[in-house]
Coordinates of C-alpha atoms and ligand atoms in Angstrom, one line a residue:
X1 CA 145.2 70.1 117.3
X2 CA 142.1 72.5 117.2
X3 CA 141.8 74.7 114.0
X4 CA 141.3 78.0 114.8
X5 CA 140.0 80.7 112.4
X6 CA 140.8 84.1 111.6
X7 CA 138.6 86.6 112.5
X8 CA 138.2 87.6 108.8
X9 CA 135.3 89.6 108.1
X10 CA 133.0 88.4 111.1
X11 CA 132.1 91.6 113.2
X12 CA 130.1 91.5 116.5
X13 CA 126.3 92.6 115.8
X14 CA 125.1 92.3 119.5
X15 CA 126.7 92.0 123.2
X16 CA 125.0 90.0 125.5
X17 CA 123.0 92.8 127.0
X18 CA 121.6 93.4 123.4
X19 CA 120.3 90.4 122.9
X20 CA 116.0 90.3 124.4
X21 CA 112.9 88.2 123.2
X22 CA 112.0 91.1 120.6
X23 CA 114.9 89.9 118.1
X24 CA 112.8 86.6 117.4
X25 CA 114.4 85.1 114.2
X26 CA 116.7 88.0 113.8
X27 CA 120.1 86.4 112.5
X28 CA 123.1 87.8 114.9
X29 CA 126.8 87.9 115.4
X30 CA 127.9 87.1 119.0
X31 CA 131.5 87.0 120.4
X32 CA 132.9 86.0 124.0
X33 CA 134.8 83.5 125.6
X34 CA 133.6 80.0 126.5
X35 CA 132.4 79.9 130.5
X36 CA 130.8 76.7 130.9
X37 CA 129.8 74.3 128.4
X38 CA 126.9 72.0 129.8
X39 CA 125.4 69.3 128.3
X40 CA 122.1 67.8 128.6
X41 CA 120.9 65.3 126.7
X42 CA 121.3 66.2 123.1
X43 CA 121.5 69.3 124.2
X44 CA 124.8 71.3 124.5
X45 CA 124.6 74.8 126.6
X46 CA 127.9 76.8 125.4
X47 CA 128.1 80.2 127.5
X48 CA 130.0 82.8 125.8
X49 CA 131.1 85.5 128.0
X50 CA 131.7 89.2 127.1
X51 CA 132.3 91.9 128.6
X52 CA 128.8 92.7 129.9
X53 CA 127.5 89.5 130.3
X54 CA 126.5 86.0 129.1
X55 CA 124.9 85.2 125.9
X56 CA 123.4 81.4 125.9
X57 CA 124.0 79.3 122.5
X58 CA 121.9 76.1 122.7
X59 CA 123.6 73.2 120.1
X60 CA 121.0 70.5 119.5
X61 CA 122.0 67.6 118.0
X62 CA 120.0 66.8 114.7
X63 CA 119.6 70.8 114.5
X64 CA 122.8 72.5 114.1
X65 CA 124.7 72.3 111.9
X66 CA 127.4 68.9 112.0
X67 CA 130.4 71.5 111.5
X68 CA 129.3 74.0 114.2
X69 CA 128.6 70.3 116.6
X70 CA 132.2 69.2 116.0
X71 CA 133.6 71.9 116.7
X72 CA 131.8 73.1 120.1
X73 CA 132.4 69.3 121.5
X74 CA 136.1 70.3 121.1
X75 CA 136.1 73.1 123.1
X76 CA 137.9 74.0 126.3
X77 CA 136.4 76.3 129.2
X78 CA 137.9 80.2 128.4
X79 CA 138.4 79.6 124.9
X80 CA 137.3 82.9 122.5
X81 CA 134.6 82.0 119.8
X82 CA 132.3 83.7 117.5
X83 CA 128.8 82.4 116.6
X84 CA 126.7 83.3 113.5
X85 CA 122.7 82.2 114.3
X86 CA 119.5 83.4 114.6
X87 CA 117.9 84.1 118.2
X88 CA 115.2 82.7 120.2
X89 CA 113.1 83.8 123.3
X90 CA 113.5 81.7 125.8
X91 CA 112.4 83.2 129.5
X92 CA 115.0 81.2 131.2
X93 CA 117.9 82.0 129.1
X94 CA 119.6 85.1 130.1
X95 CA 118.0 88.6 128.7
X96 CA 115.2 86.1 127.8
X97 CA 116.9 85.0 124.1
X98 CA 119.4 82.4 123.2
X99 CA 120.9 81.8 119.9
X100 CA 120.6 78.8 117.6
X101 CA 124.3 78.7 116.0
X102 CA 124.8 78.0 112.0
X103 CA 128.4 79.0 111.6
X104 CA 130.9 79.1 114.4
X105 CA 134.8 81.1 114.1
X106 CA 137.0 79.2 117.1
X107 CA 139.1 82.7 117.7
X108 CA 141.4 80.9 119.8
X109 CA 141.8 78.1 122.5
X110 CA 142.7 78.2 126.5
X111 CA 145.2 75.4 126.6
X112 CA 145.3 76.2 130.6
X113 CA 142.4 76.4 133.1
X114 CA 142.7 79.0 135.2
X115 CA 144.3 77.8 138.3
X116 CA 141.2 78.8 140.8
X117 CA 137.5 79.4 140.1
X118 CA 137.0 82.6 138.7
X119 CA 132.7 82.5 139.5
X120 CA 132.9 82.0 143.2
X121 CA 134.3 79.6 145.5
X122 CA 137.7 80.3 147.8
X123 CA 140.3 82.4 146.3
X124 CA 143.9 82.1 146.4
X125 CA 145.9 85.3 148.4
X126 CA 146.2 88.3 145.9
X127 CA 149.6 87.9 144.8
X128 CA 148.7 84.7 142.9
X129 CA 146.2 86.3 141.6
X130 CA 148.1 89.6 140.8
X131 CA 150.6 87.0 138.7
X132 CA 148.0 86.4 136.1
X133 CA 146.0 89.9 137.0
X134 CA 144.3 90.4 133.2
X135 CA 142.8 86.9 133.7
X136 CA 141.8 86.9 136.9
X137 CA 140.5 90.8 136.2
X138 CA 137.7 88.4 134.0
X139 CA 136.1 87.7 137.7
X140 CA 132.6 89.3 138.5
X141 CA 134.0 91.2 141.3
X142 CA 137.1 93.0 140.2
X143 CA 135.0 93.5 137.0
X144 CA 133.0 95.4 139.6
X145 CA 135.4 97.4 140.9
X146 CA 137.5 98.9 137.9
X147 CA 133.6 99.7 136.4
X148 CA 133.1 102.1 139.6
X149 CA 136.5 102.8 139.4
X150 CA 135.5 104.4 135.3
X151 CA 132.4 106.1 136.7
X152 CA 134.2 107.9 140.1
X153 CA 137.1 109.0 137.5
X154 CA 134.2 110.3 135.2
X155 CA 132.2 112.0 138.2
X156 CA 135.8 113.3 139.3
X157 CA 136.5 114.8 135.9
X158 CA 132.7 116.7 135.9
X159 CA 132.6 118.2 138.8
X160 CA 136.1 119.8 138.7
X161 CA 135.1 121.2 135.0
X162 CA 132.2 122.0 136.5
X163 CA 134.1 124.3 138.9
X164 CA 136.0 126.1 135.9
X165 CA 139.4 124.0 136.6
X166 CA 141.3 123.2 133.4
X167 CA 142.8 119.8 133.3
X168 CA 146.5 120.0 132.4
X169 CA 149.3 117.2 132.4
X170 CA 152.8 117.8 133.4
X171 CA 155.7 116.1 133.5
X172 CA 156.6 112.8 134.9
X173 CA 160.4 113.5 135.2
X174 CA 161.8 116.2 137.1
X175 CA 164.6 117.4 138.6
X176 CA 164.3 117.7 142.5
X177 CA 162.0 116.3 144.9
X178 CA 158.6 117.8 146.3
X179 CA 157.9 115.8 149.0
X180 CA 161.0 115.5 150.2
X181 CA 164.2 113.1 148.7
X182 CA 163.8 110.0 151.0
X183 CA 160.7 108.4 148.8
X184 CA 162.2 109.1 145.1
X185 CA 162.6 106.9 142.1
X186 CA 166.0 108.1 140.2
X187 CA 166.2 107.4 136.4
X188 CA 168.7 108.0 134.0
X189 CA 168.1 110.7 131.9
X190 CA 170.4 110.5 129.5
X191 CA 173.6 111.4 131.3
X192 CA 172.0 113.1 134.2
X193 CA 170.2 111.5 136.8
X194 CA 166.5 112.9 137.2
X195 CA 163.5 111.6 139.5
X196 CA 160.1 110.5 138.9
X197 CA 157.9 112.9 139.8
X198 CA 156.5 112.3 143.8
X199 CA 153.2 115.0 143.1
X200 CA 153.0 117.1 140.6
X201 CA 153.1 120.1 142.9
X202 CA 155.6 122.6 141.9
X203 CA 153.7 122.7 137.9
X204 CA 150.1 122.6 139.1
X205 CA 151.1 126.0 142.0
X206 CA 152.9 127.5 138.8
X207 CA 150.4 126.9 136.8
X208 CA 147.9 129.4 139.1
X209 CA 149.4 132.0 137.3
X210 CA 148.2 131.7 134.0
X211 CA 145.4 129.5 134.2
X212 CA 144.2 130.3 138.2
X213 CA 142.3 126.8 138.4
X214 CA 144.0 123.6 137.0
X215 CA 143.4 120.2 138.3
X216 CA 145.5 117.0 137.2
X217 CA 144.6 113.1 137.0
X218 CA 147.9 111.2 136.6
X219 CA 150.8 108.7 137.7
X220 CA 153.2 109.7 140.8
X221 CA 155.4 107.6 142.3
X222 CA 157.1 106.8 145.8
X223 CA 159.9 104.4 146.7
X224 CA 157.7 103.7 150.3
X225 CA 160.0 101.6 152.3
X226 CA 157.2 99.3 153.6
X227 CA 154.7 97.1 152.4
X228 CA 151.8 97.9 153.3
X229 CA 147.7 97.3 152.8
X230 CA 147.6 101.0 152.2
X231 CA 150.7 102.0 150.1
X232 CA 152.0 101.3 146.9
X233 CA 155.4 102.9 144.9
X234 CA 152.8 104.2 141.9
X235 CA 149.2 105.9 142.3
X236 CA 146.8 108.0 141.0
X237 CA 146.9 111.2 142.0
X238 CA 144.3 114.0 141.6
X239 CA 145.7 117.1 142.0
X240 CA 144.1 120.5 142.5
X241 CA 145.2 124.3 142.6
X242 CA 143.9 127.2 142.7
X243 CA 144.7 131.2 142.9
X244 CA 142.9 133.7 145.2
X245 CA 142.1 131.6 147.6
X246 CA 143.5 129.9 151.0
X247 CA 143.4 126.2 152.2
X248 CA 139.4 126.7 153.8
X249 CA 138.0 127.4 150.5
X250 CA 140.4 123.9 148.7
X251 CA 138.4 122.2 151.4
X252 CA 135.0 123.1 150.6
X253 CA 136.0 122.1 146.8
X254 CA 137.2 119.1 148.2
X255 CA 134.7 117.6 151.0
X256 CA 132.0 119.2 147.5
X257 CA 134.3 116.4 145.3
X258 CA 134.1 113.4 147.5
X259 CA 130.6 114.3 147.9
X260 CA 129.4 114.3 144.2
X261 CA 131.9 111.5 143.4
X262 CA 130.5 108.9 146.0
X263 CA 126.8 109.9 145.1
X264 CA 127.3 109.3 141.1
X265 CA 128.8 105.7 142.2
X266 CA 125.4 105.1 144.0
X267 CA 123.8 106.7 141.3
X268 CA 125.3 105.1 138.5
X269 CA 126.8 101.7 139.8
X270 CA 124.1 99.8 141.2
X271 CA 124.4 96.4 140.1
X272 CA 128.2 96.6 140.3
X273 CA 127.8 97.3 144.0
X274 CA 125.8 95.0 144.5
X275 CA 128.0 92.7 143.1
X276 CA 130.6 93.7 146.1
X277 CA 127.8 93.5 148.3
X278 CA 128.5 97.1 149.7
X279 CA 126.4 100.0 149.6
X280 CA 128.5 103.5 149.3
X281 CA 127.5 105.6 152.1
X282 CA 126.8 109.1 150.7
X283 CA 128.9 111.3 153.5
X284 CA 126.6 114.6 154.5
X285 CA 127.7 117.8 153.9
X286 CA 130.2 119.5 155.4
X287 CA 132.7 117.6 156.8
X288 CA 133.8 117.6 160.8
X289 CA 136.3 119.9 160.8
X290 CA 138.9 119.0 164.2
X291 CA 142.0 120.9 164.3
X292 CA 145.5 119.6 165.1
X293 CA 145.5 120.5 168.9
X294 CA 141.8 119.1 168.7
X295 CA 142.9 115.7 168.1
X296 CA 146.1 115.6 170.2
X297 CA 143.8 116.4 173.0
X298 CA 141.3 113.6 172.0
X299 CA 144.1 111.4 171.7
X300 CA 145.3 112.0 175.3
X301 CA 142.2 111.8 176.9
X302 CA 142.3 108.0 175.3
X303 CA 145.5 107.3 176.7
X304 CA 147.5 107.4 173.4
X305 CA 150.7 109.2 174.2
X306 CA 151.4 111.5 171.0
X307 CA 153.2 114.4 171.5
X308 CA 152.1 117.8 169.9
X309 CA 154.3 117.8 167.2
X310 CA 154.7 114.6 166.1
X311 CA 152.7 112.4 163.2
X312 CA 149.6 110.9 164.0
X313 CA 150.6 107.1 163.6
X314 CA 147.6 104.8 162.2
X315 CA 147.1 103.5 165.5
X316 CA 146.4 107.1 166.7
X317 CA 144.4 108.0 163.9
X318 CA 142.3 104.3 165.0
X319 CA 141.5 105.9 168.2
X320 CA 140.0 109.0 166.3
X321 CA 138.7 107.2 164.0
X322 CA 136.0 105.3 166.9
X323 CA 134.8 108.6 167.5
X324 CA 134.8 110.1 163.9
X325 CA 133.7 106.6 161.7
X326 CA 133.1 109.0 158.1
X327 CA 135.0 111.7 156.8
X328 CA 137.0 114.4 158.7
X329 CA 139.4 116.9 158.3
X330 CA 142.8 117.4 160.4
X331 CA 143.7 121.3 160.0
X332 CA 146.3 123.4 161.2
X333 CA 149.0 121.3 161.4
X334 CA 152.6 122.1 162.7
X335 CA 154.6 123.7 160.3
X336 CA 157.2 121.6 161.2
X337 CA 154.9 118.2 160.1
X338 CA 154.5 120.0 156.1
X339 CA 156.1 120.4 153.5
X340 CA 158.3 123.6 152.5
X341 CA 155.6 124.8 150.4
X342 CA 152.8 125.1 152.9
X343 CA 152.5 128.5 154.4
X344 CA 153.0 129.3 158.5
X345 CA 150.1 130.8 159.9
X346 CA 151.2 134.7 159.9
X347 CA 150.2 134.8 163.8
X348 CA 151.7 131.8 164.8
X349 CA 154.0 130.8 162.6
X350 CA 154.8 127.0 164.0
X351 CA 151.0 126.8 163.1
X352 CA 150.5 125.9 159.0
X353 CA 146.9 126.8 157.1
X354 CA 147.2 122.7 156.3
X355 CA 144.6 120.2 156.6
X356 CA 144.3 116.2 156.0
X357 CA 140.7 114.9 155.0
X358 CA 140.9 111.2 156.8
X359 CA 137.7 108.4 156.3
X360 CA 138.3 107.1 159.5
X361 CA 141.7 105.9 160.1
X362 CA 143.0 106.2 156.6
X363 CA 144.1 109.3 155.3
X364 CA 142.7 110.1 151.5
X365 CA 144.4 113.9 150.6
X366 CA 145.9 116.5 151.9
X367 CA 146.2 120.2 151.3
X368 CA 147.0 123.7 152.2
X369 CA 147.6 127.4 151.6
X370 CA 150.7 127.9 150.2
X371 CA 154.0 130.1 150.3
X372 CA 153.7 132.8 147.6
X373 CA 156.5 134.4 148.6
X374 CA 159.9 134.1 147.3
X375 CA 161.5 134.8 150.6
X376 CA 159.2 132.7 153.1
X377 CA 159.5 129.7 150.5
X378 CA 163.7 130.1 150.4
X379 CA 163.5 130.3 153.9
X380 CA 161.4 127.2 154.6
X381 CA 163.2 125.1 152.5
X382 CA 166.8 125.7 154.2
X383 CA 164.8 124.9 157.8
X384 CA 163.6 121.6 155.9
X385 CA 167.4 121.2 155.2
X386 CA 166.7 120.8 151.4
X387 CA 169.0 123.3 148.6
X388 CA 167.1 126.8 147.2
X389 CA 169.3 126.5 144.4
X390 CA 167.9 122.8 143.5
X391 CA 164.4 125.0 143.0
X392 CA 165.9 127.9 141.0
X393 CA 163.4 126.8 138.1
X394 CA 160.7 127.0 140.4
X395 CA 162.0 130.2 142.7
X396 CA 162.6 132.4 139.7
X397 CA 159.1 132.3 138.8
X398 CA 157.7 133.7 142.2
X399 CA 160.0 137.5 140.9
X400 CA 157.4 137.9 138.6
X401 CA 154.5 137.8 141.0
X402 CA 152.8 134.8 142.3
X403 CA 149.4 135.4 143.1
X404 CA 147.6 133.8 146.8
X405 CA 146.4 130.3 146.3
X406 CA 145.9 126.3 147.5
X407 CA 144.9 123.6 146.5
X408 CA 145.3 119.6 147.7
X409 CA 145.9 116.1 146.6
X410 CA 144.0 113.0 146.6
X411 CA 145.0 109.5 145.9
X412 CA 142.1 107.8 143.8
X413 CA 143.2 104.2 144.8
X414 CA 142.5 105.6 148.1
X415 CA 138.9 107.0 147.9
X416 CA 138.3 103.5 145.6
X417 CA 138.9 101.7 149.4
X418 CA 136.5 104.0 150.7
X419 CA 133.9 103.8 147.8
X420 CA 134.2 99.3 147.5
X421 CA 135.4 99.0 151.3
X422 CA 138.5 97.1 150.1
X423 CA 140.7 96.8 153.0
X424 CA 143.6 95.7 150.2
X425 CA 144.7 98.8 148.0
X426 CA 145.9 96.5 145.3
X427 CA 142.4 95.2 144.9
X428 CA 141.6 98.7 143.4
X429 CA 144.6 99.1 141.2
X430 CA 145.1 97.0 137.9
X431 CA 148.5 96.5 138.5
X432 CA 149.8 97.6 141.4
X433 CA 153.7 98.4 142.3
X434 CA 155.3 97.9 145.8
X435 CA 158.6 97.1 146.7
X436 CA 157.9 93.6 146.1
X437 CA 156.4 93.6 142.7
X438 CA 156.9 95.0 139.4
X439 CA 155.5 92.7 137.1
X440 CA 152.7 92.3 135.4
Ligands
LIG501 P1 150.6 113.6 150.1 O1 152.0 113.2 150.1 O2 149.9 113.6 151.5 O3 150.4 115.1 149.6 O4 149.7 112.7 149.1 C1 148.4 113.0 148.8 C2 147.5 111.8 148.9 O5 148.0 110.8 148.0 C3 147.8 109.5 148.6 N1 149.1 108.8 148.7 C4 149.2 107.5 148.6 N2 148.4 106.5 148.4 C5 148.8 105.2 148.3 N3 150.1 104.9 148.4 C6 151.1 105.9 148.6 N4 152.4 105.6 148.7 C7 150.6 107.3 148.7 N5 151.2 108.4 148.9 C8 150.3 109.4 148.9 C9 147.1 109.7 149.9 C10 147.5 111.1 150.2 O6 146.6 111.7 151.1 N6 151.7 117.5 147.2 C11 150.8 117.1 148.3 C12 149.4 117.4 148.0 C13 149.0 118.9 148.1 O7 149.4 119.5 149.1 O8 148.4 119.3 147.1 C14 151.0 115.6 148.4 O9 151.5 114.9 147.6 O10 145.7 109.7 149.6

């Protein structure tokens, strides 16, 4: 059995990317988990791993000390360690500097390998690697990804203050649906049953009337029936409202968004894109702009059969998508295709002020103007079949004056397939839910 030692009083003085050539002598504290352990000659090469990169101790027999040897020849790949010892420039070690160890903590010990390679070669389908995600999350390429996915939450989160939207969080559990019933989660809330919350839409529209501008980062969650590469039962949602305005000014903000998200990620991320091996096409400024009727046309003159009216199926929005490769918006959908909440064009009302942005065939948020009147809203939601009384929280709001406004939604496990060109939307997500999975 392998001692292993507490972490006591030992504290981390430099990560990898700390350590350079100018720290000659210097005596440091390094931490990280074992990823190869070579050995040449009397020479051992232990390669601790943190979170940033790889710090080089070089064990020399006749030079280290005999406790710090023993120890690193029992070792096992993945296994956490702490080394105490001073550093040397050497160009070929990584950041130029490697450290000589004199005292060594083993923090713990990987009894298991990890069942594939985790630097390269072929990897097994996602789900097995999904079943031991934290590990497998140690991999230079899904490192990659949740790193852009930090800096595009960041960039998200400055450009909407930038914009004078407050953030807000609302409520996870609620009492009726917003998208309509067919995708909810019930829960038991204590003897009641309540939902969890499909889009935070009701709060962030009521919410225009005291703070006019709100946006929202968080958790919603849809029972989708299928499995696909595209959909999973829990996202990220951003959400954005605002008052005074109608669904063409929500899609400047949100073509603006995209924009200044995708350009910080090429910006900011550069090595972990090239890690992907993808380069994030900054989309120009403003977005093509097709309306409903517009593609329903385009779509017939390809052959495709859609009838105006109906959803535009993936395979449809494939044939658009050959014309139209980057961003677009879909506007001016049927009423009858929205939501209640989405107001009828007041000229012709089976005509909404709606819109979808779509990066080629995959759809990324969508938006609208919506019904600020209590009448219109009552009146849409008996046409969508659903109760007026089920929304009396929300309905007796709009007595006291509701003012104009829109806004959209975005899924941000969406635009991260855009930004790292995953086809997979569980590569994006740290652990993703579908109707097949709910663990880890
Ligand atoms: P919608 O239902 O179109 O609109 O959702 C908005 C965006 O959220 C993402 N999305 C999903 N992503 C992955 N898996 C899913 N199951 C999934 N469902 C939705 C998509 C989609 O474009 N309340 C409105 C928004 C609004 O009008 O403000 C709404 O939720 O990127």
């Amino acid at each position: 059995m392998v001692k292993i030692d507490e972490l006591g009083d030992w504290r981390r003085t430099h990560r990898s990317v700390n350590l350079s050539p100018k720290l000659e002598g210097q005596q440091v504290t390094v931490m990280g988990w074992v990823s190869s352990i070579r050995r040449q000659g009397g020479i051992i090469f232990l390669i601790l791993q943190d979170s940033e990169g790889v710090v080089q101790v070089t064990v020399k027999t006749g030079k280290t000390p005999e406790s710090v040897l023993k120890r690193v020849e029992t070792l096992t790949p993945h296994s956490v360690v702490a080394v105490k010892g001073k550093v040397k420039a050497i160009d070929k070690a990584p950041n130029g500097a490697e450290v000589s160890p004199e005292e060594m903590r083993v923090l713990n010990v990987a009894t298991k390998t990890p069942p594939f390679s985790l630097f390269g070669g072929e990897l097994p389908n996602i789900d097995k690697r999904l079943d031991i995600r934290s590990l497998e999350l140690r991999r230079p390429k899904a490192q990659a990804i949740f790193r852009i996915r930090h800096t595009a939450l960041a960039a998200i989160r400055d450009f909407l203050s930038s914009t004078g939207h407050l953030e807000v969080q609302t409520s996870k559990i609620i009492a009726s649906a917003t998208e309509g019933g067919a995708s909810l989660f019930p829960v038991l809330y204590y003897d009641k049953e309540a939902f969890l919350v499909q889009s935070p839409q009701l709060y962030k529209e009521q919410l225009t009337m005291s703070f006019e501008k709100v946006f929202e980062i968080g958790p919603v969650f849809r029972a989708e029936p299928s499995r696909t590469l595209r959909h999973l039962a829990e996202i990220i949602s951003i959400d954005v409202e605002e008052a005074y305005v109608s669904y063409t000014d929500v899609m400047e903000t949100l073509e603006k968004l995209v924009h200044h998200t995708m350009k910080t990620v090429a910006e900011k991320c550069k090595s972990e894109l090239k890690e992907l091996g993808v380069e994030v096409e900054i989309p120009k400024l403003p977005f093509k702009r097709l309306t409903y009727t517009e593609v329903i046309d385009i779509l017939h003159d390809a052959g495709d059969r859609t009838a105006w009216g109906e959803d535009i199926s993936t395979a449809a929005t494939k044939k658009i998508s050959e014309i139209y490769p980057s961003f677009y918006f879909i506007t001016d959908w049927p009423t009858d295709a929205k939501p209640f909440y989405i107001k009828p064009r007041t000229d012709k009302p089976e005509i909404s002020e709606s819109f979808d942005l779509m990066k080629g065939s995959l759809e990324i948020s969508s938006g609208g103007t919506r019904l600020s009147s209590k009448k219109l809203l009552t009146k849409r939601l008996k046409e969508q079949g659903l109760k007026p009384r089920t929304f009396e929280y929300h309905l007796k709001l709009f007595d006291y004056g509701m003012p104009p406004h829109a806004g959209f939604g975005m899924g941000l496990d969406r635009l991260m397939m855009i930004i790292t060109k995953e086809e997979n939307i569980r590569e994006v997500t740290l652990f993703p839910r579908d109707r097949l999975r709910l663990s880890p």
